[in-house]
Coordinates of C-alpha atoms and ligand atoms in Angstrom, one line a residue:
M1029 CA 106.8 114.2 103.8
R1030 CA 108.4 115.0 100.4
Y1031 CA 108.4 112.8 97.4
I1032 CA 111.4 112.4 95.0
S1033 CA 111.7 110.9 91.5
T1034 CA 113.5 107.6 90.8
R1035 CA 115.2 109.4 88.0
G1036 CA 116.5 112.4 90.0
Q1037 CA 115.7 115.2 87.6
A1038 CA 112.2 116.2 88.6
P1039 CA 111.3 118.5 91.5
A1040 CA 110.5 117.0 94.9
L1041 CA 106.7 117.3 95.5
S1042 CA 104.2 117.2 98.3
F1043 CA 101.6 114.4 98.6
E1044 CA 98.9 116.6 97.0
D1045 CA 101.1 117.3 93.9
V1046 CA 102.2 113.7 93.7
L1047 CA 98.5 112.6 93.8
L1048 CA 97.7 114.8 90.9
Q1049 CA 100.8 114.2 88.9
G1050 CA 101.3 110.6 87.9
L1051 CA 104.7 110.2 86.2
A1052 CA 107.4 112.6 87.3
T1053 CA 108.4 115.1 84.6
D1054 CA 111.7 113.2 84.1
G1055 CA 109.8 110.0 83.4
G1056 CA 110.5 108.5 86.8
L1057 CA 108.2 107.4 89.6
Y1058 CA 107.7 109.3 92.9
V1059 CA 108.7 107.6 96.2
P1060 CA 108.8 109.1 99.7
E1061 CA 112.1 110.8 100.5
T1062 CA 112.1 108.9 103.8
L1063 CA 109.8 106.2 105.2
P1064 CA 108.2 106.2 108.7
R1065 CA 109.8 103.4 110.8
Y1066 CA 108.1 101.3 113.4
T1067 CA 109.7 99.8 116.4
P1068 CA 108.2 96.6 117.8
E1069 CA 106.6 98.7 120.5
D1070 CA 105.0 100.9 117.9
L1071 CA 103.6 97.8 116.1
M1072 CA 102.3 96.4 119.4
A1073 CA 100.3 99.6 119.8
L1074 CA 98.6 99.0 116.5
R1075 CA 97.5 95.4 117.3
G1076 CA 93.8 94.7 117.3
L1077 CA 92.8 98.0 115.6
P1078 CA 90.0 97.7 113.1
Y1079 CA 91.2 97.9 109.5
D1080 CA 90.0 101.5 108.9
E1081 CA 91.7 102.8 112.0
L1082 CA 94.9 101.0 111.2
A1083 CA 94.7 102.4 107.7
C1084 CA 94.4 106.0 109.0
R1085 CA 97.3 105.6 111.4
V1086 CA 99.6 104.0 108.8
M1087 CA 98.8 106.3 105.9
Y1088 CA 98.5 109.7 107.7
P1089 CA 102.2 110.4 107.9
F1090 CA 102.3 110.2 104.1
V1091 CA 99.6 112.8 103.6
E1092 CA 99.7 115.0 106.7
E1093 CA 101.1 118.1 105.0
S1094 CA 98.3 118.1 102.5
I1095 CA 95.1 116.8 104.2
A1096 CA 93.6 117.6 107.6
E1097 CA 93.5 114.5 109.9
D1098 CA 89.7 114.6 110.4
D1099 CA 89.0 114.8 106.7
F1100 CA 91.4 112.0 106.0
R1101 CA 89.9 109.8 108.7
A1102 CA 86.4 110.4 107.2
M1103 CA 87.5 109.4 103.7
V1104 CA 89.3 106.3 104.9
R1105 CA 86.3 105.2 107.1
E1106 CA 83.9 105.7 104.2
T1107 CA 86.2 103.8 101.8
Y1108 CA 86.4 100.6 103.9
A1109 CA 82.8 100.8 105.0
G1110 CA 82.0 99.9 101.4
F1111 CA 83.7 96.5 101.7
A1112 CA 81.6 93.4 102.0
H1113 CA 83.4 91.8 104.9
R1114 CA 83.6 93.3 108.4
A1115 CA 87.3 92.4 108.6
V1116 CA 87.8 94.2 105.3
A1117 CA 90.8 91.9 104.4
P1118 CA 89.9 88.6 106.0
L1119 CA 92.5 85.8 106.3
V1120 CA 91.4 82.3 105.3
Q1121 CA 93.4 79.4 106.5
L1122 CA 94.2 76.7 103.8
D1123 CA 96.6 74.6 105.8
A1124 CA 98.9 74.6 108.8
N1125 CA 100.6 78.0 108.7
E1126 CA 99.2 78.7 105.2
W1127 CA 96.7 81.5 104.5
V1128 CA 95.0 83.5 101.8
M1129 CA 94.3 87.1 102.5
E1130 CA 91.1 87.9 100.7
L1131 CA 91.7 91.3 99.1
F1132 CA 88.6 91.1 96.9
R1133 CA 85.8 92.1 99.2
G1134 CA 85.6 95.6 97.8
P1135 CA 82.9 96.8 95.3
T1136 CA 84.7 95.6 92.1
L1137 CA 86.1 92.3 93.6
A1138 CA 89.8 92.8 93.3
F1139 CA 92.6 94.2 95.5
K1140 CA 92.6 97.4 93.5
D1141 CA 89.6 98.6 95.5
F1142 CA 91.8 99.1 98.6
A1143 CA 93.6 102.0 96.9
L1144 CA 91.3 103.1 94.2
Q1145 CA 88.1 103.6 96.3
L1146 CA 90.3 105.8 98.5
L1147 CA 92.0 107.5 95.6
G1148 CA 88.6 108.6 94.1
R1149 CA 87.8 110.3 97.4
L1150 CA 91.2 111.9 97.8
L1151 CA 91.0 113.3 94.3
D1152 CA 87.6 114.7 94.9
H1153 CA 88.7 116.3 98.1
V1154 CA 91.8 118.0 96.6
L1155 CA 90.1 119.0 93.4
E1156 CA 87.1 120.5 95.2
K1157 CA 89.5 122.5 97.4
R1158 CA 91.3 123.7 94.2
G1159 CA 88.2 124.2 92.1
Q1160 CA 89.9 122.1 89.5
H1161 CA 88.8 119.6 86.9
V1162 CA 91.2 116.9 85.6
V1163 CA 91.3 114.1 83.1
I1164 CA 92.2 110.6 84.5
L1165 CA 93.9 108.4 82.0
G1166 CA 94.6 104.7 82.9
A1167 CA 95.5 101.4 81.3
T1168 CA 94.0 98.2 82.5
S1169 CA 94.4 94.5 82.0
G1170 CA 91.0 94.2 83.7
D1171 CA 90.9 95.2 87.3
T1172 CA 92.4 98.7 87.7
G1173 CA 89.8 100.0 85.2
S1174 CA 86.7 98.9 87.0
A1175 CA 88.0 99.9 90.4
A1176 CA 89.1 103.3 89.1
I1177 CA 85.8 103.9 87.4
E1178 CA 83.8 102.8 90.5
G1179 CA 85.9 105.3 92.5
C1180 CA 85.3 108.2 90.2
R1181 CA 82.0 107.6 88.4
H1182 CA 80.1 110.2 90.5
S1183 CA 82.8 112.9 90.5
E1184 CA 82.1 116.3 89.1
H1185 CA 85.8 117.0 89.0
V1186 CA 87.0 114.3 86.7
D1187 CA 86.6 112.7 83.3
I1188 CA 88.0 109.2 83.2
F1189 CA 89.4 107.4 80.1
I1190 CA 90.4 103.8 80.6
L1191 CA 92.3 101.8 77.9
H1192 CA 91.9 98.1 77.9
P1193 CA 93.2 95.5 75.4
H1194 CA 90.3 94.6 73.1
G1195 CA 89.1 91.1 73.7
R1196 CA 91.8 90.4 76.3
V1197 CA 90.1 90.9 79.6
S1198 CA 87.4 88.6 80.9
E1199 CA 83.8 89.3 80.1
V1200 CA 83.0 90.0 83.7
Q1201 CA 85.9 92.4 83.9
R1202 CA 84.9 94.2 80.7
R1203 CA 81.3 94.5 81.7
Q1204 CA 82.3 95.9 85.1
M1205 CA 83.8 98.8 83.2
T1206 CA 81.6 99.2 80.2
T1207 CA 78.2 99.0 81.9
V1208 CA 79.0 102.2 83.9
L1209 CA 77.2 104.7 81.6
S1210 CA 78.0 107.9 83.5
D1211 CA 78.9 110.9 81.2
N1212 CA 82.3 111.2 82.7
V1213 CA 83.3 107.6 82.0
H1214 CA 85.0 106.7 78.7
N1215 CA 86.1 103.1 78.0
I1216 CA 88.4 102.5 75.1
A1217 CA 89.1 99.0 73.8
V1218 CA 92.5 99.2 72.1
D1219 CA 93.5 96.9 69.3
G1220 CA 96.6 95.8 71.1
N1221 CA 97.8 94.3 74.4
F1222 CA 98.2 95.8 77.9
D1223 CA 101.8 96.9 77.3
D1224 CA 100.6 98.9 74.3
C1225 CA 97.9 100.5 76.5
Q1226 CA 100.4 101.3 79.3
K1227 CA 102.9 102.7 76.8
M1228 CA 100.3 105.1 75.4
V1229 CA 99.3 106.2 78.9
K1230 CA 103.0 106.9 79.9
A1231 CA 103.6 108.8 76.6
S1232 CA 100.5 110.9 77.2
F1233 CA 101.8 111.8 80.7
A1234 CA 105.2 112.7 79.3
D1235 CA 103.7 115.1 76.7
Q1236 CA 100.3 116.5 77.5
S1237 CA 100.3 119.1 74.7
F1238 CA 97.3 117.3 73.1
L1239 CA 95.2 118.8 76.0
E1240 CA 96.1 122.3 74.8
G1241 CA 96.5 123.5 78.4
K1242 CA 92.8 123.1 79.1
T1243 CA 93.2 120.4 81.7
S1244 CA 95.8 118.1 83.1
L1245 CA 96.2 114.3 83.4
V1246 CA 96.0 112.3 86.6
A1247 CA 97.1 108.6 86.9
V1248 CA 95.1 105.8 88.5
N1249 CA 97.7 103.1 87.7
S1250 CA 100.2 102.2 90.3
I1251 CA 102.6 104.8 89.0
N1252 CA 100.5 107.0 91.3
W1253 CA 102.1 106.8 94.7
A1254 CA 98.7 106.9 96.5
R1255 CA 98.0 103.4 95.1
I1256 CA 101.1 102.0 96.7
M1257 CA 100.5 103.8 100.0
A1258 CA 97.1 102.3 100.5
Q1259 CA 98.4 98.8 99.8
I1260 CA 101.0 98.9 102.5
V1261 CA 98.3 98.8 105.1
Y1262 CA 97.1 95.2 104.5
Y1263 CA 100.6 93.8 104.9
I1264 CA 100.7 95.3 108.3
Y1265 CA 97.2 94.1 109.1
A1266 CA 98.2 90.5 108.2
S1267 CA 101.4 90.7 110.2
L1268 CA 99.6 91.9 113.3
A1269 CA 96.8 89.3 112.9
L1270 CA 99.3 86.5 112.7
G1271 CA 101.6 87.2 115.6
G1272 CA 103.5 90.3 114.6
P1273 CA 105.7 92.0 115.6
H1274 CA 107.1 89.0 117.5
R1275 CA 106.7 86.6 114.6
S1276 CA 107.9 86.9 111.0
L1277 CA 105.7 86.3 108.0
A1278 CA 106.1 85.4 104.4
F1279 CA 104.0 86.6 101.5
S1280 CA 103.3 85.3 98.1
V1281 CA 102.0 87.9 95.7
P1282 CA 100.5 87.4 92.3
T1283 CA 102.5 90.0 90.3
G1284 CA 102.2 92.0 87.1
N1285 CA 103.1 95.7 87.5
F1286 CA 104.9 95.0 90.8
G1287 CA 102.8 97.5 92.7
D1288 CA 101.3 95.1 95.2
I1289 CA 104.5 93.3 96.2
F1290 CA 106.3 96.6 96.3
A1291 CA 103.9 97.7 99.0
G1292 CA 104.9 94.6 100.9
Y1293 CA 108.5 95.5 100.5
L1294 CA 107.9 98.9 101.9
A1295 CA 106.0 97.5 104.9
R1296 CA 109.2 95.5 105.6
Q1297 CA 111.3 98.6 105.2
M1298 CA 109.0 100.3 107.7
G1299 CA 109.8 97.6 110.3
V1300 CA 107.2 94.9 109.8
P1301 CA 108.9 91.5 110.2
V1302 CA 108.6 90.0 106.7
Q1303 CA 111.0 87.1 106.1
Q1304 CA 110.2 86.4 102.5
L1305 CA 108.4 87.9 99.5
V1306 CA 107.5 85.5 96.7
V1307 CA 107.0 87.0 93.2
A1308 CA 104.3 84.8 91.6
T1309 CA 103.9 85.3 87.8
N1310 CA 102.1 83.7 85.0
Q1311 CA 104.0 82.9 81.7
N1312 CA 104.8 86.6 81.4
D1313 CA 107.8 85.9 83.6
I1314 CA 110.3 88.8 83.2
L1315 CA 110.3 89.3 87.0
H1316 CA 110.7 85.6 87.7
R1317 CA 113.7 85.5 85.3
F1318 CA 115.2 88.5 87.0
I1319 CA 114.7 87.3 90.6
S1320 CA 115.7 83.7 89.9
G1321 CA 118.6 84.3 87.5
N1322 CA 119.5 88.1 87.5
H1323 CA 118.4 88.2 83.9
Y1324 CA 116.2 91.2 83.0
E1325 CA 114.9 91.1 79.4
T1326 CA 111.5 91.9 78.1
G1327 CA 109.8 89.2 76.1
K1328 CA 106.7 88.9 73.9
L1329 CA 103.5 89.3 75.8
Q1330 CA 101.5 86.0 76.1
H1331 CA 97.8 85.9 76.7
T1332 CA 96.9 83.6 79.7
L1333 CA 94.1 82.5 81.9
S1334 CA 95.2 85.1 84.4
P1335 CA 94.8 88.1 82.1
S1336 CA 95.3 90.8 84.8
M1337 CA 99.0 89.7 85.0
D1338 CA 99.6 89.7 81.2
I1339 CA 102.2 92.4 81.5
T1340 CA 105.8 92.4 80.4
I1341 CA 107.0 95.8 81.5
S1342 CA 106.4 96.2 85.2
S1343 CA 106.2 99.9 86.2
N1344 CA 107.0 99.5 89.8
F1345 CA 110.1 97.5 89.3
E1346 CA 111.8 100.9 88.8
R1347 CA 110.9 101.8 92.4
L1348 CA 112.7 98.6 93.6
L1349 CA 115.7 99.3 91.4
F1350 CA 116.0 102.7 92.9
D1351 CA 116.5 101.1 96.3
L1352 CA 118.7 98.3 95.0
Y1353 CA 121.0 101.0 93.5
G1354 CA 121.2 102.7 96.9
R1355 CA 118.8 105.5 95.7
H1356 CA 121.2 106.5 92.9
P1357 CA 119.0 107.8 90.1
E1358 CA 121.7 107.8 87.4
S1359 CA 122.1 104.0 87.8
V1360 CA 118.4 103.5 87.5
V1361 CA 118.3 105.5 84.2
Q1362 CA 121.3 103.6 82.9
F1363 CA 119.8 100.2 83.7
L1364 CA 116.5 101.1 82.0
K1365 CA 118.2 102.5 79.0
S1366 CA 120.3 99.4 78.6
A1367 CA 117.1 97.2 79.0
E1368 CA 115.7 98.9 75.9
H1369 CA 118.4 97.3 73.8
G1370 CA 118.5 93.7 75.3
A1371 CA 119.2 91.7 78.4
V1372 CA 120.5 93.5 81.6
S1373 CA 121.8 92.2 84.9
L1374 CA 122.5 93.9 88.2
E1375 CA 125.9 93.7 89.9
N1376 CA 125.9 90.4 91.7
D1377 CA 126.0 91.8 95.2
R1378 CA 123.0 94.0 94.5
W1379 CA 121.1 91.1 93.0
K1380 CA 122.0 88.9 96.0
S1381 CA 120.8 91.5 98.4
A1382 CA 117.4 91.4 96.6
R1383 CA 117.5 87.5 96.7
G1384 CA 117.8 87.7 100.5
L1385 CA 114.2 88.7 100.5
F1386 CA 112.6 87.8 97.2
D1387 CA 111.9 84.4 95.6
S1388 CA 109.9 83.8 92.5
L1389 CA 108.0 81.3 90.4
S1390 CA 106.3 81.4 87.0
V1391 CA 103.2 79.2 86.6
N1392 CA 101.6 78.2 83.3
D1393 CA 97.9 77.9 82.6
E1394 CA 97.7 74.2 82.9
R1395 CA 99.3 74.2 86.3
T1396 CA 97.1 77.2 87.4
C1397 CA 94.0 75.1 86.7
E1398 CA 95.4 72.1 88.5
V1399 CA 96.1 74.2 91.6
I1400 CA 92.5 75.6 91.5
A1401 CA 91.3 72.0 91.4
E1402 CA 93.7 70.7 94.1
V1403 CA 93.0 73.4 96.6
Y1404 CA 89.2 73.0 96.0
G1405 CA 89.7 69.3 96.5
E1406 CA 91.6 69.9 99.8
T1407 CA 89.4 72.6 101.3
E1408 CA 86.4 73.4 99.0
Y1409 CA 87.9 76.9 98.8
L1410 CA 87.7 78.3 95.3
L1411 CA 90.7 80.3 94.0
D1412 CA 90.7 82.7 91.1
P1413 CA 93.5 82.0 88.6
H1414 CA 95.8 84.9 89.9
T1415 CA 95.5 83.7 93.5
A1416 CA 96.1 80.1 92.4
I1417 CA 99.4 81.2 90.9
G1418 CA 100.2 82.8 94.2
V1419 CA 99.3 79.7 96.2
E1420 CA 101.5 77.5 93.9
A1421 CA 104.4 79.9 94.3
A1422 CA 103.9 80.0 98.0
R1423 CA 104.1 76.2 98.3
R1424 CA 107.0 75.8 96.0
C1425 CA 109.2 78.6 97.2
R1426 CA 108.6 78.5 100.9
R1427 CA 111.8 78.8 102.9
D1428 CA 110.6 77.9 106.4
A1429 CA 107.4 75.9 107.2
T1430 CA 107.3 77.4 110.7
V1431 CA 106.8 80.9 109.3
P1432 CA 103.2 81.7 108.3
M1433 CA 102.8 82.0 104.6
V1434 CA 100.2 84.4 103.3
T1435 CA 99.1 84.4 99.7
M1436 CA 97.5 87.6 98.6
G1437 CA 94.0 86.7 97.2
T1438 CA 93.9 89.4 94.5
A1439 CA 90.6 88.7 92.8
H1440 CA 87.3 87.0 93.3
P1441 CA 86.9 83.8 91.3
A1442 CA 83.7 84.9 89.7
K1443 CA 85.6 87.4 87.6
F1444 CA 87.3 84.5 85.8
P1445 CA 84.7 81.8 85.2
D1446 CA 86.7 80.3 82.2
A1447 CA 89.6 79.3 84.4
V1448 CA 87.3 78.0 87.1
T1449 CA 85.4 75.9 84.5
R1450 CA 88.6 74.6 82.9
S1451 CA 89.9 73.5 86.3
G1452 CA 86.9 71.1 86.5
V1453 CA 85.8 72.0 90.0
P1454 CA 82.2 71.1 90.5
R1455 CA 81.1 74.6 91.4
E1456 CA 80.3 77.8 89.7
A1457 CA 81.7 81.0 91.1
A1458 CA 78.7 83.2 91.5
L1459 CA 78.8 87.0 91.4
P1460 CA 77.7 88.8 94.5
E1461 CA 74.2 90.3 94.7
H1462 CA 75.2 93.8 93.6
L1463 CA 76.6 92.4 90.3
S1464 CA 74.1 89.6 89.7
D1465 CA 72.5 91.3 86.7
L1466 CA 75.9 92.3 85.2
M1467 CA 75.5 90.2 82.1
E1468 CA 72.2 91.8 81.2
R1469 CA 73.3 95.4 81.6
E1470 CA 73.8 97.8 78.6
E1471 CA 77.5 98.3 77.6
R1472 CA 79.2 101.3 76.1
F1473 CA 82.8 101.4 74.8
T1474 CA 84.7 102.5 71.8
V1475 CA 87.2 100.3 69.9
L1476 CA 90.2 102.3 68.7
D1477 CA 93.4 101.5 66.8
N1478 CA 96.6 101.0 68.8
D1479 CA 97.8 104.5 67.9
L1480 CA 98.7 107.3 70.3
A1481 CA 97.3 110.1 68.1
T1482 CA 94.0 108.3 67.6
I1483 CA 93.6 107.8 71.3
Q1484 CA 94.6 111.4 72.2
Q1485 CA 92.2 112.9 69.5
F1486 CA 89.4 110.8 70.9
M1487 CA 90.1 112.1 74.4
A1488 CA 90.4 115.7 73.3
R1489 CA 87.0 115.4 71.6
N1490 CA 85.2 113.6 74.5
W1491 CA 86.2 115.0 77.8
R1492 CA 83.3 116.9 79.2
Y1493 CA 84.7 120.4 79.0
A1494 CA 86.4 119.9 75.7
D1495 CA 84.9 123.1 74.2
S1496 CA 85.1 125.3 77.2
Ligands
PLP2280 C1 93.8 90.0 90.0 C2 95.2 90.6 90.0 N1 96.2 89.9 90.5 C3 97.4 90.4 90.5 C4 97.8 91.6 89.8 C5 99.2 92.1 89.8 O1 99.3 93.1 90.7 P1 100.5 94.2 90.5 O2 100.3 94.8 89.1 O3 100.4 95.2 91.6 O4 101.7 93.4 90.5 C6 96.7 92.3 89.2 C7 96.9 93.6 88.5 O5 97.9 94.2 88.4 C8 95.4 91.8 89.3 O6 94.4 92.5 88.8
LIG2281 N1 96.6 94.3 86.6 C1 96.3 95.6 86.3 C2 97.2 96.2 85.4 C3 97.4 97.7 85.7 O1 98.3 97.7 86.9 P1 98.3 98.9 87.9 O2 98.3 98.2 89.2 O3 99.5 99.6 87.6 O4 97.1 99.7 87.7 C4 94.8 95.7 85.9 O5 94.1 94.8 86.3 O6 94.4 96.6 85.3

């Protein structure tokens, strides 16, 4: 399988090169040139497989030219053996035909573990083979950072620098990152917001001269194709568990960088019967405004009780645009250029074709807390604020009550105790055993100005082989 850039000017690459590259050299994102397609018979043959085996079978075609099957299977098995539930991604029923898929049973309690615990292993495998050391650079609004650090903390082959917006992630999220004291882990709290962090990450990928040719950058954000690939699997798992391929499903996905829901879109392109995808956002609603009204215009970032979705520029929207434009890169470039200067719309027929699949809703903090309380009242099930937004959007946007609706449960409620307390539910969300002393652990992080040169100088001084 070859991967091509959404902007059409970068060379096509193999999986191994895409894994190590991050952004394409033309600023675009890599996508597979073609997707594997399943017939209903193919899907039937996947029914009942344990999660790790399904994951091997779904992902292997994407990596087969770069990694031997036995090695890949071993990495996938080890990854999902580290999850706290035997089903890996259990489905919890809230109501008739209404489910939450718990994607937070991995080591750092958010859906990012599905891809990032595997990404750490894939990187180590490839870097060991090449005898190479790299620098990982990532931006986080709270969850990617800890999952990426967990995936790479023991690696001899990487140094990892994670930028988070200072004071704008939850205390649990911050501590999950900053209490990892390994020499190769560098947490930077940026005096800015997530968009600022993400912009500096992308600028650093575009121009890596600050590394003086001594190393290269690897991405752990969902600009890295491997992130999306691993997330396709749980959509297929949900479908097969709830009657697929002979029954359609709808998904509601708490959305920020559009990576998770894009994986659902790809599962559908591969033949999984998905009737509806609901984009569930907080007050940072650029995607909701686009889906509901064909109006794409960045706004000012707002800080909410669902901080992981405090994002106004969604990286993976570009991957969807590429498809909506019939895989015509010049149109993608033109759209994105115009968006830098104000509001943009798609041609009506293209937007309508997206509307055939996507619905959306934006949910504010007050309503998020009400939903946490309502669902707890109905079922004694405790939602985190991101998942609560998903559940609200699922209920409000549902097209057909006979089609099972699955909300992606993207984080454990214990990561966001403020929202849980504000909702007034009579229960605390306790951290699991392995994190029970998190609040007492020593922290290490550096606060830096929201300035690209400052960040890059810090990195150049601090990566482990800086003087070699
Ligand atoms: C808990 C949680 N929910 C939802 C999202 C949104 O996912 P995506 O950025 O893939 O749209 C994120 C982070 O991005 C997250 O950490
Ligand atoms: N919500 C994310 C933001 C980064 O998104 P990514 O999926 O592109 O890594 C976070 O929690 O860090």
